[in-house]
Short mmCIF file of C-alpha atoms in Angstrom, two decimals:
data_model
loop_
_atom_site.label_atom_id
_atom_site.label_comp_id
_atom_site.label_asym_id
_atom_site.label_seq_id
_atom_site.Cartn_x
_atom_site.Cartn_y
_atom_site.Cartn_z
CA MET X 13 80.70 -92.47 12.25
CA THR X 14 83.45 -91.58 9.93
CA ARG X 15 83.47 -92.77 6.15
CA ARG X 16 86.51 -94.87 6.66
CA GLN X 17 84.90 -96.59 9.80
CA LEU X 18 81.61 -97.07 7.61
CA ALA X 19 83.75 -98.68 4.69
CA THR X 20 85.31 -101.03 7.31
CA TYR X 21 82.08 -102.28 8.59
CA ILE X 22 80.61 -102.54 5.27
CA PHE X 23 83.57 -104.71 4.08
CA PHE X 24 83.60 -106.78 7.10
CA GLY X 25 79.78 -107.41 6.59
CA VAL X 26 80.34 -108.42 2.63
CA VAL X 27 83.32 -110.68 3.98
CA VAL X 28 80.86 -112.53 6.61
CA ILE X 29 78.16 -112.93 4.00
CA LEU X 30 80.66 -114.48 1.51
CA PHE X 31 82.13 -116.84 3.92
CA ALA X 32 78.48 -117.94 5.20
CA ILE X 33 77.44 -118.74 1.52
CA SER X 34 80.76 -120.66 1.25
CA VAL X 35 80.45 -122.59 4.53
CA ALA X 36 76.95 -123.60 3.35
CA LEU X 37 78.41 -124.78 -0.01
CA LYS X 38 81.76 -126.15 0.90
CA GLY X 39 81.72 -126.97 4.43
CA PHE X 40 83.28 -125.05 7.53
CA PHE X 41 86.89 -126.31 7.30
CA VAL X 42 87.42 -125.56 3.80
CA THR X 43 86.22 -122.21 3.91
CA PHE X 44 88.14 -121.41 7.18
CA GLY X 45 91.41 -122.72 5.51
CA ALA X 46 90.57 -120.38 2.71
CA PHE X 47 89.79 -117.56 5.00
CA LEU X 48 93.18 -118.15 6.87
CA THR X 49 95.02 -118.11 3.63
CA LEU X 50 93.63 -114.92 2.39
CA ALA X 51 93.91 -113.44 5.83
CA ILE X 52 97.77 -114.19 5.95
CA PHE X 53 98.19 -112.86 2.45
CA SER X 54 96.38 -109.78 3.35
CA PHE X 55 99.36 -108.84 5.27
CA LEU X 56 101.09 -107.90 1.98
CA TYR X 57 98.75 -104.94 1.83
CA ASP X 58 99.35 -103.82 5.54
CA ASP X 59 99.29 -105.24 9.11
CA ASN X 60 95.62 -105.52 9.74
CA PRO X 61 93.15 -107.37 12.10
CA TYR X 62 92.47 -110.23 9.83
CA TYR X 63 96.24 -111.19 9.62
CA LYS X 64 96.62 -110.81 13.27
CA PHE X 65 93.74 -113.17 13.91
CA ALA X 66 95.44 -115.75 11.60
CA GLU X 67 98.90 -115.26 13.14
CA HIS X 68 97.66 -115.63 16.63
CA LEU X 69 95.73 -118.57 15.90
CA PHE X 70 98.80 -119.96 14.09
CA VAL X 71 100.77 -119.80 17.41
CA GLY X 72 98.11 -121.32 19.73
CA VAL X 73 97.46 -124.12 17.33
CA SER X 74 101.00 -125.03 16.62
CA ALA X 75 101.99 -124.83 20.23
CA ALA X 76 99.27 -127.49 20.96
CA TYR X 77 100.02 -129.44 17.91
CA TRP X 78 103.78 -130.09 18.76
CA MET X 79 102.72 -130.70 22.39
CA CYS X 80 100.43 -133.31 21.54
CA MET X 81 102.82 -134.96 19.20
CA GLY X 82 105.44 -135.12 21.69
CA PHE X 83 103.07 -136.37 24.20
CA TRP X 84 101.70 -139.03 22.13
CA GLY X 85 104.94 -139.72 19.97
CA THR X 86 107.58 -139.75 22.64
CA MET X 87 106.38 -139.51 26.28
CA VAL X 88 103.62 -142.08 26.31
CA PRO X 89 105.64 -145.03 24.57
CA ASN X 90 109.32 -144.04 25.45
CA LEU X 91 108.66 -142.57 29.05
CA PHE X 92 105.50 -144.01 30.67
CA GLY X 93 105.52 -147.18 28.37
CA ARG X 94 109.18 -148.04 29.66
CA LEU X 95 108.75 -146.90 33.02
CA TYR X 96 105.38 -148.63 34.12
CA PRO X 97 104.28 -150.47 30.94
CA PRO X 98 100.96 -151.43 32.43
CA MET X 99 99.91 -147.70 32.74
CA VAL X 100 99.87 -147.41 28.83
CA GLY X 101 98.08 -150.73 28.35
CA PRO X 102 94.70 -149.24 27.63
CA VAL X 103 96.45 -146.83 24.83
CA ILE X 104 99.13 -149.04 23.40
CA PRO X 105 98.39 -152.48 24.26
CA ALA X 106 101.66 -153.91 22.50
CA LEU X 107 103.68 -152.26 25.08
CA LYS X 108 101.88 -153.45 28.21
CA ASP X 109 103.83 -156.66 28.79
CA ASN X 110 107.12 -155.02 28.42
CA PRO X 111 109.87 -154.91 31.36
CA SER X 112 109.98 -151.93 33.43
CA ASP X 113 112.98 -149.41 33.16
CA PRO X 114 113.70 -147.73 36.39
CA PHE X 115 116.16 -145.58 34.72
CA MET X 116 113.53 -143.91 32.97
CA LEU X 117 112.76 -142.05 36.19
CA ILE X 118 116.12 -139.86 35.37
CA PRO X 119 114.42 -138.09 32.38
CA LEU X 120 110.99 -137.90 34.16
CA ILE X 121 112.64 -136.13 37.32
CA LEU X 122 114.78 -134.02 34.89
CA GLY X 123 111.54 -132.96 32.98
CA ILE X 124 109.78 -132.24 36.26
CA MET X 125 112.65 -130.17 37.21
CA LEU X 126 112.38 -128.24 33.82
CA LEU X 127 108.75 -127.40 34.35
CA MET X 128 109.72 -125.73 37.59
CA ARG X 129 110.87 -123.07 35.43
CA LEU X 130 107.44 -121.78 35.59
CA SER X 131 107.80 -120.88 39.40
CA SER X 132 109.25 -117.81 40.39
CA LYS X 133 110.61 -119.27 43.81
CA ALA X 134 111.88 -122.72 42.52
CA GLY X 135 112.81 -121.78 38.97
CA TRP X 136 116.52 -122.25 39.56
CA ILE X 137 115.82 -126.10 39.70
CA SER X 138 115.23 -126.09 36.30
CA ARG X 139 119.03 -125.40 35.51
CA TRP X 140 119.70 -129.05 36.46
CA ALA X 141 117.53 -130.25 33.55
CA LEU X 142 118.88 -127.50 31.53
CA ALA X 143 122.61 -128.79 32.34
CA PHE X 144 121.78 -132.34 31.29
CA VAL X 145 120.39 -130.94 28.14
CA VAL X 146 123.73 -128.88 27.37
CA GLY X 147 125.83 -131.84 28.40
CA THR X 148 124.35 -134.12 26.35
CA THR X 149 124.32 -131.82 23.35
CA ALA X 150 127.93 -131.12 23.69
CA GLY X 151 128.88 -134.70 24.27
CA LEU X 152 127.17 -135.91 21.38
CA ASN X 153 127.99 -132.97 18.99
CA LEU X 154 131.80 -132.89 19.87
CA VAL X 155 132.40 -136.42 18.37
CA ARG X 156 129.58 -136.14 15.81
CA TYR X 157 130.71 -132.71 14.19
CA LEU X 158 134.39 -133.92 14.46
CA ARG X 159 133.62 -136.86 12.48
CA SER X 160 131.13 -135.95 9.94
CA ASP X 161 131.41 -132.12 9.35
CA PHE X 162 135.27 -132.01 9.81
CA ILE X 163 137.30 -134.69 9.00
CA GLN X 164 134.92 -136.08 6.39
CA GLN X 165 134.61 -132.88 4.44
CA ILE X 166 138.46 -132.43 4.55
CA SER X 167 138.71 -135.97 3.28
CA SER X 168 136.30 -135.29 0.59
CA THR X 169 138.12 -132.26 -0.34
CA ALA X 170 141.23 -133.90 -0.73
CA MET X 171 140.79 -135.14 -4.20
CA PRO X 172 142.93 -135.79 -7.29
CA LEU X 173 143.79 -132.45 -9.21
CA TYR X 174 144.62 -134.17 -12.41
CA VAL X 175 142.03 -136.41 -13.25
CA THR X 176 142.26 -139.47 -15.83
CA ASN X 177 139.62 -141.84 -16.65
CA SER X 178 139.25 -144.69 -19.06
CA ALA X 179 138.96 -142.19 -22.06
CA GLY X 180 142.24 -140.53 -20.74
CA PHE X 181 142.55 -137.07 -19.24
CA SER X 182 139.32 -135.61 -17.88
CA LEU X 183 139.56 -131.73 -18.50
CA GLY X 184 136.08 -131.09 -16.79
CA GLU X 185 136.44 -133.32 -13.65
CA THR X 186 140.10 -131.70 -13.29
CA ILE X 187 138.71 -128.32 -13.39
CA SER X 188 135.72 -129.27 -10.92
CA ASN X 189 138.10 -130.69 -8.56
CA ILE X 190 140.60 -127.81 -8.64
CA VAL X 191 137.71 -125.36 -8.03
CA ILE X 192 136.23 -127.29 -5.21
CA PHE X 193 139.81 -127.53 -3.49
CA ILE X 194 140.60 -123.95 -4.12
CA GLY X 195 137.07 -122.77 -3.13
CA VAL X 196 137.07 -124.73 0.12
CA MET X 197 140.62 -123.11 0.94
CA CYS X 198 139.63 -119.60 0.06
CA GLY X 199 136.34 -119.92 2.08
CA LEU X 200 138.41 -121.05 5.15
CA ILE X 201 140.65 -118.22 4.47
CA TYR X 202 137.99 -115.76 4.67
CA PHE X 203 136.61 -117.21 7.92
CA PHE X 204 140.18 -117.00 9.60
CA PHE X 205 140.17 -113.70 11.37
CA SER X 206 143.16 -113.91 13.55
CA LYS X 207 145.41 -112.61 10.30
CA GLU X 208 144.44 -109.41 8.55
CA HIS X 209 143.02 -109.95 5.17
CA LYS X 210 145.85 -108.52 3.20
CA GLY X 211 148.32 -109.38 0.28
CA ALA X 212 148.18 -112.96 -0.82
CA PHE X 213 146.02 -114.02 2.13
CA GLY X 214 143.61 -111.08 1.32
CA ALA X 215 143.43 -112.12 -2.13
CA GLY X 216 142.52 -115.69 -0.95
CA ALA X 217 139.96 -114.19 1.26
CA ARG X 218 138.37 -112.35 -1.71
CA ALA X 219 138.37 -115.45 -3.64
CA GLY X 220 136.55 -116.93 -0.56
CA VAL X 221 133.94 -114.28 -0.60
CA ILE X 222 133.10 -115.06 -4.18
CA VAL X 223 132.77 -118.66 -3.74
CA LEU X 224 130.50 -117.97 -0.59
CA MET X 225 128.43 -115.71 -2.76
CA ILE X 226 127.80 -118.19 -5.24
CA THR X 227 126.63 -120.62 -2.45
CA PHE X 228 124.59 -117.95 -1.16
CA GLY X 229 123.09 -117.43 -4.34
CA ALA X 230 122.29 -120.99 -5.14
CA SER X 231 120.64 -121.24 -1.70
CA PHE X 232 118.59 -118.18 -2.27
CA GLY X 233 117.49 -119.52 -5.46
CA TYR X 234 116.50 -122.59 -3.87
CA THR X 235 114.45 -120.75 -1.05
CA VAL X 236 112.74 -118.70 -3.63
CA MET X 237 111.68 -121.64 -5.52
CA ALA X 238 110.56 -123.51 -2.57
CA ARG X 239 108.35 -120.38 -1.51
CA ILE X 240 107.05 -119.99 -4.89
CA SER X 241 106.01 -123.59 -5.11
CA LEU X 242 104.32 -123.07 -1.66
CA LEU X 243 102.42 -120.33 -3.17
CA VAL X 244 101.40 -122.13 -6.17
CA GLY X 245 99.86 -124.76 -3.62
CA ARG X 246 98.04 -122.02 -1.92
CA MET X 247 96.63 -120.68 -5.11
CA GLN X 248 95.51 -124.24 -6.31
CA TYR X 249 93.87 -124.68 -2.59
CA LEU X 250 91.85 -121.33 -3.20
CA LEU X 251 91.12 -121.91 -6.78
CA ASP X 252 90.58 -125.55 -6.76
CA SER X 253 89.60 -126.98 -3.42
CA TRP X 254 87.68 -123.71 -2.25
CA LEU X 255 86.08 -122.24 -5.49
CA GLY X 256 86.42 -125.36 -7.79
CA MET X 257 87.84 -123.27 -10.72
CA ILE X 258 90.32 -125.72 -11.95
CA GLY X 259 89.40 -129.10 -13.58
CA MET E 3 124.10 -125.78 44.62
CA ARG E 4 122.37 -123.40 42.16
CA ARG E 5 125.48 -123.05 39.94
CA THR E 6 127.99 -125.57 40.82
CA PHE E 7 125.75 -128.81 40.60
CA PRO E 8 124.35 -127.85 37.29
CA ILE E 9 128.01 -127.10 35.97
CA LEU E 10 129.00 -130.66 37.47
CA ILE E 11 126.14 -132.19 35.65
CA THR E 12 127.14 -130.66 32.39
CA VAL E 13 130.92 -131.72 32.89
CA VAL E 14 130.05 -135.33 33.98
CA VAL E 15 127.33 -135.86 31.03
CA GLY E 16 129.46 -134.52 28.32
CA TRP E 17 132.77 -136.66 29.41
CA VAL E 18 130.63 -139.64 29.82
CA LEU E 19 129.31 -139.49 26.15
CA ILE E 20 132.62 -138.91 24.88
CA VAL E 21 134.26 -141.49 26.71
CA ALA E 22 131.25 -143.90 25.53
CA ASP E 23 132.03 -142.97 21.97
CA PHE E 24 135.50 -144.25 22.27
CA ILE E 25 134.78 -147.43 24.65
CA PRO E 26 131.71 -148.87 23.02
CA HIS E 27 131.41 -151.59 25.69
CA LYS E 28 129.74 -151.99 29.18
CA PRO E 29 129.12 -150.04 31.22
CA PHE E 30 129.34 -147.30 28.29
CA GLY E 31 127.89 -149.23 25.57
CA ASN E 32 124.47 -147.73 24.95
CA LEU E 33 124.81 -144.72 26.85
CA GLY E 34 124.87 -142.39 23.88
CA ASP E 35 121.43 -143.91 22.73
CA ASP E 36 119.93 -143.90 26.34
CA PHE E 37 120.89 -140.09 26.73
CA ALA E 38 119.78 -139.27 23.34
CA LEU E 39 116.34 -140.55 24.33
CA TYR E 40 116.30 -138.86 27.93
CA PHE E 41 117.11 -135.81 25.78
CA ASP E 42 114.17 -136.28 23.56
CA ILE E 43 111.82 -136.80 26.51
CA ILE E 44 113.05 -133.54 28.27
CA ALA E 45 112.60 -131.90 25.06
CA VAL E 46 108.89 -132.94 25.07
CA PHE E 47 108.84 -131.52 28.81
CA ALA E 48 110.12 -128.29 27.25
CA PHE E 49 107.20 -128.30 24.65
CA ILE E 50 104.85 -128.51 27.62
CA LEU E 51 106.82 -125.56 29.27
CA GLY E 52 106.66 -123.56 26.43
CA GLY E 53 102.82 -124.37 25.89
CA GLY E 54 102.23 -123.36 29.59
CA ASN E 55 104.20 -120.30 29.28
CA LEU E 56 102.24 -119.41 26.18
CA PHE E 57 99.03 -119.98 28.07
CA ARG E 58 100.02 -118.02 30.95
CA ILE E 59 101.27 -115.06 29.01
CA HIS E 60 98.08 -115.01 27.05
CA LEU E 61 95.93 -115.34 30.11
CA THR E 62 97.41 -112.47 31.78
CA LYS E 63 97.22 -110.30 28.63
CA VAL E 64 93.28 -110.96 28.38
CA GLN E 65 92.98 -110.54 32.32
CA LYS E 66 94.94 -107.19 32.30
CA LYS E 67 93.15 -106.20 28.84
CA LYS E 68 96.50 -105.22 27.31
CA LYS E 69 97.12 -103.94 23.92
CA ASP E 70 95.49 -106.39 21.16
CA TRP E 71 94.19 -108.65 24.11
CA PRO E 72 90.98 -109.81 21.92
CA PHE E 73 93.65 -111.62 19.79
CA SER E 74 95.07 -113.31 22.70
CA ILE E 75 91.75 -115.04 23.06
CA VAL E 76 92.15 -116.46 19.62
CA THR E 77 95.48 -118.01 20.67
CA LEU E 78 93.98 -119.37 23.97
CA GLY E 79 90.99 -120.78 21.97
CA GLY E 80 93.35 -122.40 19.32
CA PHE E 81 95.61 -123.66 21.78
CA ILE E 82 92.68 -125.35 24.23
CA VAL E 83 90.93 -126.74 21.46
CA MET E 84 93.81 -128.29 19.34
CA LEU E 85 95.39 -129.65 22.59
CA ALA E 86 92.04 -131.28 23.68
CA ALA E 87 91.30 -132.76 20.35
CA GLY E 88 95.14 -134.08 20.50
CA LEU E 89 95.35 -135.18 23.94
CA PHE E 90 91.77 -136.82 24.11
CA LYS E 91 91.76 -138.17 20.54
CA ILE E 92 88.52 -136.59 19.95
CA GLY E 93 86.52 -137.93 17.03
CA ASN E 94 89.34 -140.48 16.50
CA PRO E 95 88.06 -143.55 14.33
CA GLY E 96 90.31 -145.64 16.38
CA GLY E 97 89.38 -144.24 19.87
CA ILE E 98 91.93 -143.79 22.52
CA GLN E 99 93.93 -146.57 21.00
CA GLY E 100 94.28 -144.99 17.43
CA ASP E 101 96.87 -143.03 16.01
CA VAL E 102 96.67 -139.40 17.38
CA ALA E 103 96.70 -138.10 13.39
CA ALA E 104 94.49 -140.47 12.33
CA VAL E 105 92.35 -139.23 9.32
CA GLY E 106 88.78 -138.36 10.28
CA SER E 107 90.00 -137.18 13.90
CA LEU E 108 89.42 -133.61 14.99
CA PHE E 109 93.24 -133.35 15.53
CA ASN E 110 94.05 -134.14 11.77
CA ASP E 111 91.10 -131.93 10.61
CA MET E 112 92.54 -128.96 12.51
CA TYR E 113 96.00 -130.03 11.26
CA MET E 114 94.93 -130.25 7.63
CA GLN E 115 92.73 -127.26 7.58
CA ILE E 116 94.13 -124.78 9.97
CA PHE E 117 97.58 -125.49 10.99
CA THR E 118 98.92 -126.55 7.26
CA PRO E 119 97.13 -123.69 5.39
CA LEU E 120 98.44 -121.31 8.03
CA GLN E 121 101.83 -122.60 7.87
CA ALA E 122 102.22 -122.84 4.08
CA SER E 123 100.67 -119.46 3.59
CA MET E 124 103.33 -118.21 6.05
CA PHE E 125 106.11 -119.49 4.05
CA ALA E 126 104.61 -118.50 0.93
CA LEU E 127 104.33 -114.70 2.07
CA LEU E 128 108.01 -114.99 2.19
CA ALA E 129 107.95 -115.26 -1.66
CA PHE E 130 107.18 -111.73 -1.86
CA PHE E 131 109.55 -110.63 0.55
CA VAL E 132 112.47 -112.36 -0.83
CA GLY E 133 111.50 -111.12 -4.16
CA SER E 134 111.76 -107.57 -2.67
CA ALA E 135 115.00 -108.48 -0.91
CA SER E 136 116.83 -109.47 -4.09
CA TYR E 137 115.49 -106.22 -5.84
CA ARG E 138 117.38 -104.27 -3.05
CA ALA E 139 120.49 -106.43 -3.13
CA PHE E 140 120.46 -105.78 -6.91
CA ARG E 141 120.29 -101.97 -6.23
CA ALA E 142 123.17 -102.14 -3.85
CA LYS E 143 125.40 -102.55 -7.37
CA THR E 144 128.09 -104.23 -5.26
CA THR E 145 130.14 -106.98 -7.01
CA GLU E 146 129.15 -109.59 -4.13
CA ALA E 147 125.51 -108.74 -4.55
CA THR E 148 125.74 -109.15 -8.47
CA ILE E 149 127.59 -112.51 -8.23
CA LEU E 150 124.85 -113.66 -5.68
CA LEU E 151 122.00 -112.66 -7.89
CA ILE E 152 123.60 -114.19 -10.82
CA ALA E 153 124.07 -117.63 -9.31
CA ALA E 154 120.38 -117.44 -7.85
CA PHE E 155 119.04 -116.37 -11.22
CA ILE E 156 120.84 -119.29 -13.13
CA VAL E 157 119.69 -121.72 -10.35
CA LEU E 158 116.23 -120.48 -10.41
CA LEU E 159 115.80 -120.69 -14.37
CA GLY E 160 117.86 -123.75 -14.49
CA ARG E 161 115.28 -125.90 -12.35
CA THR E 162 112.47 -125.01 -14.63
CA PRO E 163 111.49 -125.88 -18.19
CA PHE E 164 111.70 -122.64 -19.30
CA GLY E 165 115.34 -122.45 -18.55
CA LEU E 166 115.72 -125.64 -20.61
CA TRP E 167 113.63 -124.25 -23.59
CA LEU E 168 115.50 -121.00 -23.42
CA THR E 169 119.09 -122.59 -23.88
CA SER E 170 118.13 -125.71 -25.94
CA GLY E 171 119.98 -124.31 -29.11
CA LEU E 172 123.08 -124.76 -27.28
CA THR E 173 124.19 -128.32 -28.22
CA GLY E 174 127.36 -130.43 -29.05
CA ASP E 175 130.50 -128.80 -27.21
CA MET E 176 128.47 -125.85 -26.05
CA SER E 177 125.65 -128.23 -24.30
CA PHE E 178 127.48 -127.47 -20.85
CA LEU E 179 126.21 -123.91 -21.15
CA GLN E 180 122.26 -125.07 -21.15
CA LEU E 181 121.12 -123.73 -17.93
CA PRO E 182 120.17 -127.03 -16.43
CA ASN E 183 123.59 -128.18 -16.88
CA LEU E 184 125.11 -125.09 -15.65
CA THR E 185 122.90 -125.24 -12.60
CA ASP E 186 124.04 -128.68 -12.03
CA TRP E 187 127.65 -127.51 -12.05
CA ILE E 188 127.01 -124.41 -9.81
CA MET E 189 125.35 -126.87 -7.37
CA ASP E 190 127.96 -129.64 -7.46
CA VAL E 191 131.16 -127.61 -7.66
CA PRO E 192 131.15 -123.85 -6.38
CA ASN E 193 128.01 -124.29 -4.13
CA LEU E 194 129.71 -127.42 -2.71
CA ALA E 195 133.04 -125.76 -2.03
CA GLY E 196 131.26 -122.93 -0.23
CA GLN E 197 128.89 -125.18 1.85
CA ARG E 198 132.04 -127.26 2.81
CA ALA E 199 133.85 -124.41 3.87
CA ILE E 200 130.99 -123.12 5.97
CA MET E 201 130.40 -126.74 7.32
CA ILE E 202 134.20 -126.99 8.48
CA GLY E 203 133.75 -123.68 10.06
CA ILE E 204 130.58 -124.57 11.84
CA ALA E 205 132.05 -127.79 13.10
CA LEU E 206 135.40 -126.12 14.35
CA GLY E 207 132.88 -123.70 16.28
CA VAL E 208 130.78 -126.56 17.58
CA ILE E 209 133.74 -128.58 18.88
CA SER E 210 135.28 -125.43 20.43
CA MET E 211 132.06 -124.70 22.14
CA SER E 212 131.51 -128.17 23.34
CA LEU E 213 134.87 -128.18 24.81
CA ARG E 214 134.36 -124.94 26.58
CA LEU E 215 131.23 -126.50 28.24
CA ILE E 216 132.44 -129.72 29.18
CA LEU E 217 135.35 -127.99 30.60
CA GLY E 218 133.06 -125.82 32.39
CA VAL E 219 134.47 -122.72 31.16
CA GLU E 220 131.29 -121.67 29.23
CA ARG E 221 128.66 -121.06 31.98
CA THR E 222 126.18 -118.43 30.24
CA TYR E 223 123.49 -121.01 29.66
CA LEU E 224 123.07 -120.94 33.44
CA GLY E 225 121.86 -117.22 33.39
CA GLY E 226 123.22 -114.26 35.53
CA ASP E 227 121.99 -115.31 39.07
CA SER E 228 124.60 -116.02 41.78
CA ASP E 229 124.69 -118.84 44.26
#
């Protein structure tokens, strides 16, 4: 046995003993939650078996979580509860007297077709369900995006570039509206690749890059803050819920 | 049959939903809502498909003793226990009629003490990586990277009490330079302009892709097999 292996076994033994003590004092779930938190953070040092354990457990648990939520939240009330209400009576009594809707056979059949993907011979049948999903997404999104993300955004950008209020001329609002108008235009110019970014058009594109960089910077700052607040939450869990060192 | 019929389904469903949006009367009246519900139900079947696929892949890995196969047992164990806890509502105070995520159930305990710590720790881990990424961007010494980092720095500081304390001396006409005010301006003006440009660009992309799909031009989602 090499010295490195010996150190690994000793470390593992110490970890097991410490967590056994913690289970006795704090209960299994709190200890296990703390172990998983530390296991994930151990990746900061290097990839290791503790991290892999936590990562694999996360994959399994999250897949099952979303399946259960989808089953009880959507499939039981909206599919079985409408297709044949008496069937869900023992689980959701409020639905058992609802009228039956035979059209719910459509998503049931399409859903079963989607599951055929697991079969190597009949996998092609899943395309029918996929085609329905793609068609629905395309049909709903075309109008939705045209309305809310295209027309509405252009409409909101077309604001007065000389703003007055009850006190007279408003310099701040005027500057803000001009920056928004020019920023949107320049951002769109940057995204227009059918014309070479040269001359005045290139200058517009360059200004667009600056506006986009400020946008990405703001999003970046917010992302960092959100992640740090999550980190603070984990530290509170370790120090307070697990070790009881706070308060 | 293997390619033509799916294309036909996409084209018909897509056009029917567009027509339904412009003719909100019978027989098109509630088609948008109905199809959205069908979509949600099929999405649940997709979750089941994903879970089934995950189970199959990890089971094969264990059976063939591929690299890191012991960790696949962890995945399978977590999957089976969580699935059983949720589907059979094990330990649920309300029994089988209770809410699946009711406090006190095994499903809720596993969610709160396993799923949540893992998810939060995974995302918290990214705090270190985005910090490292910003350092690398700073080292790039380009104008764009500098602008991005200055904006990020102002937004970060402006949303903390430290940012306010740091610039609290700027009062009167200079108060707009206080970090919280500067952050608000960045968020409401240049950030808004950039977001709008991106949203309009995305909308144009989505509209053109949707048109390609419902006109039957875009067929890549069907895969590469022939009829």
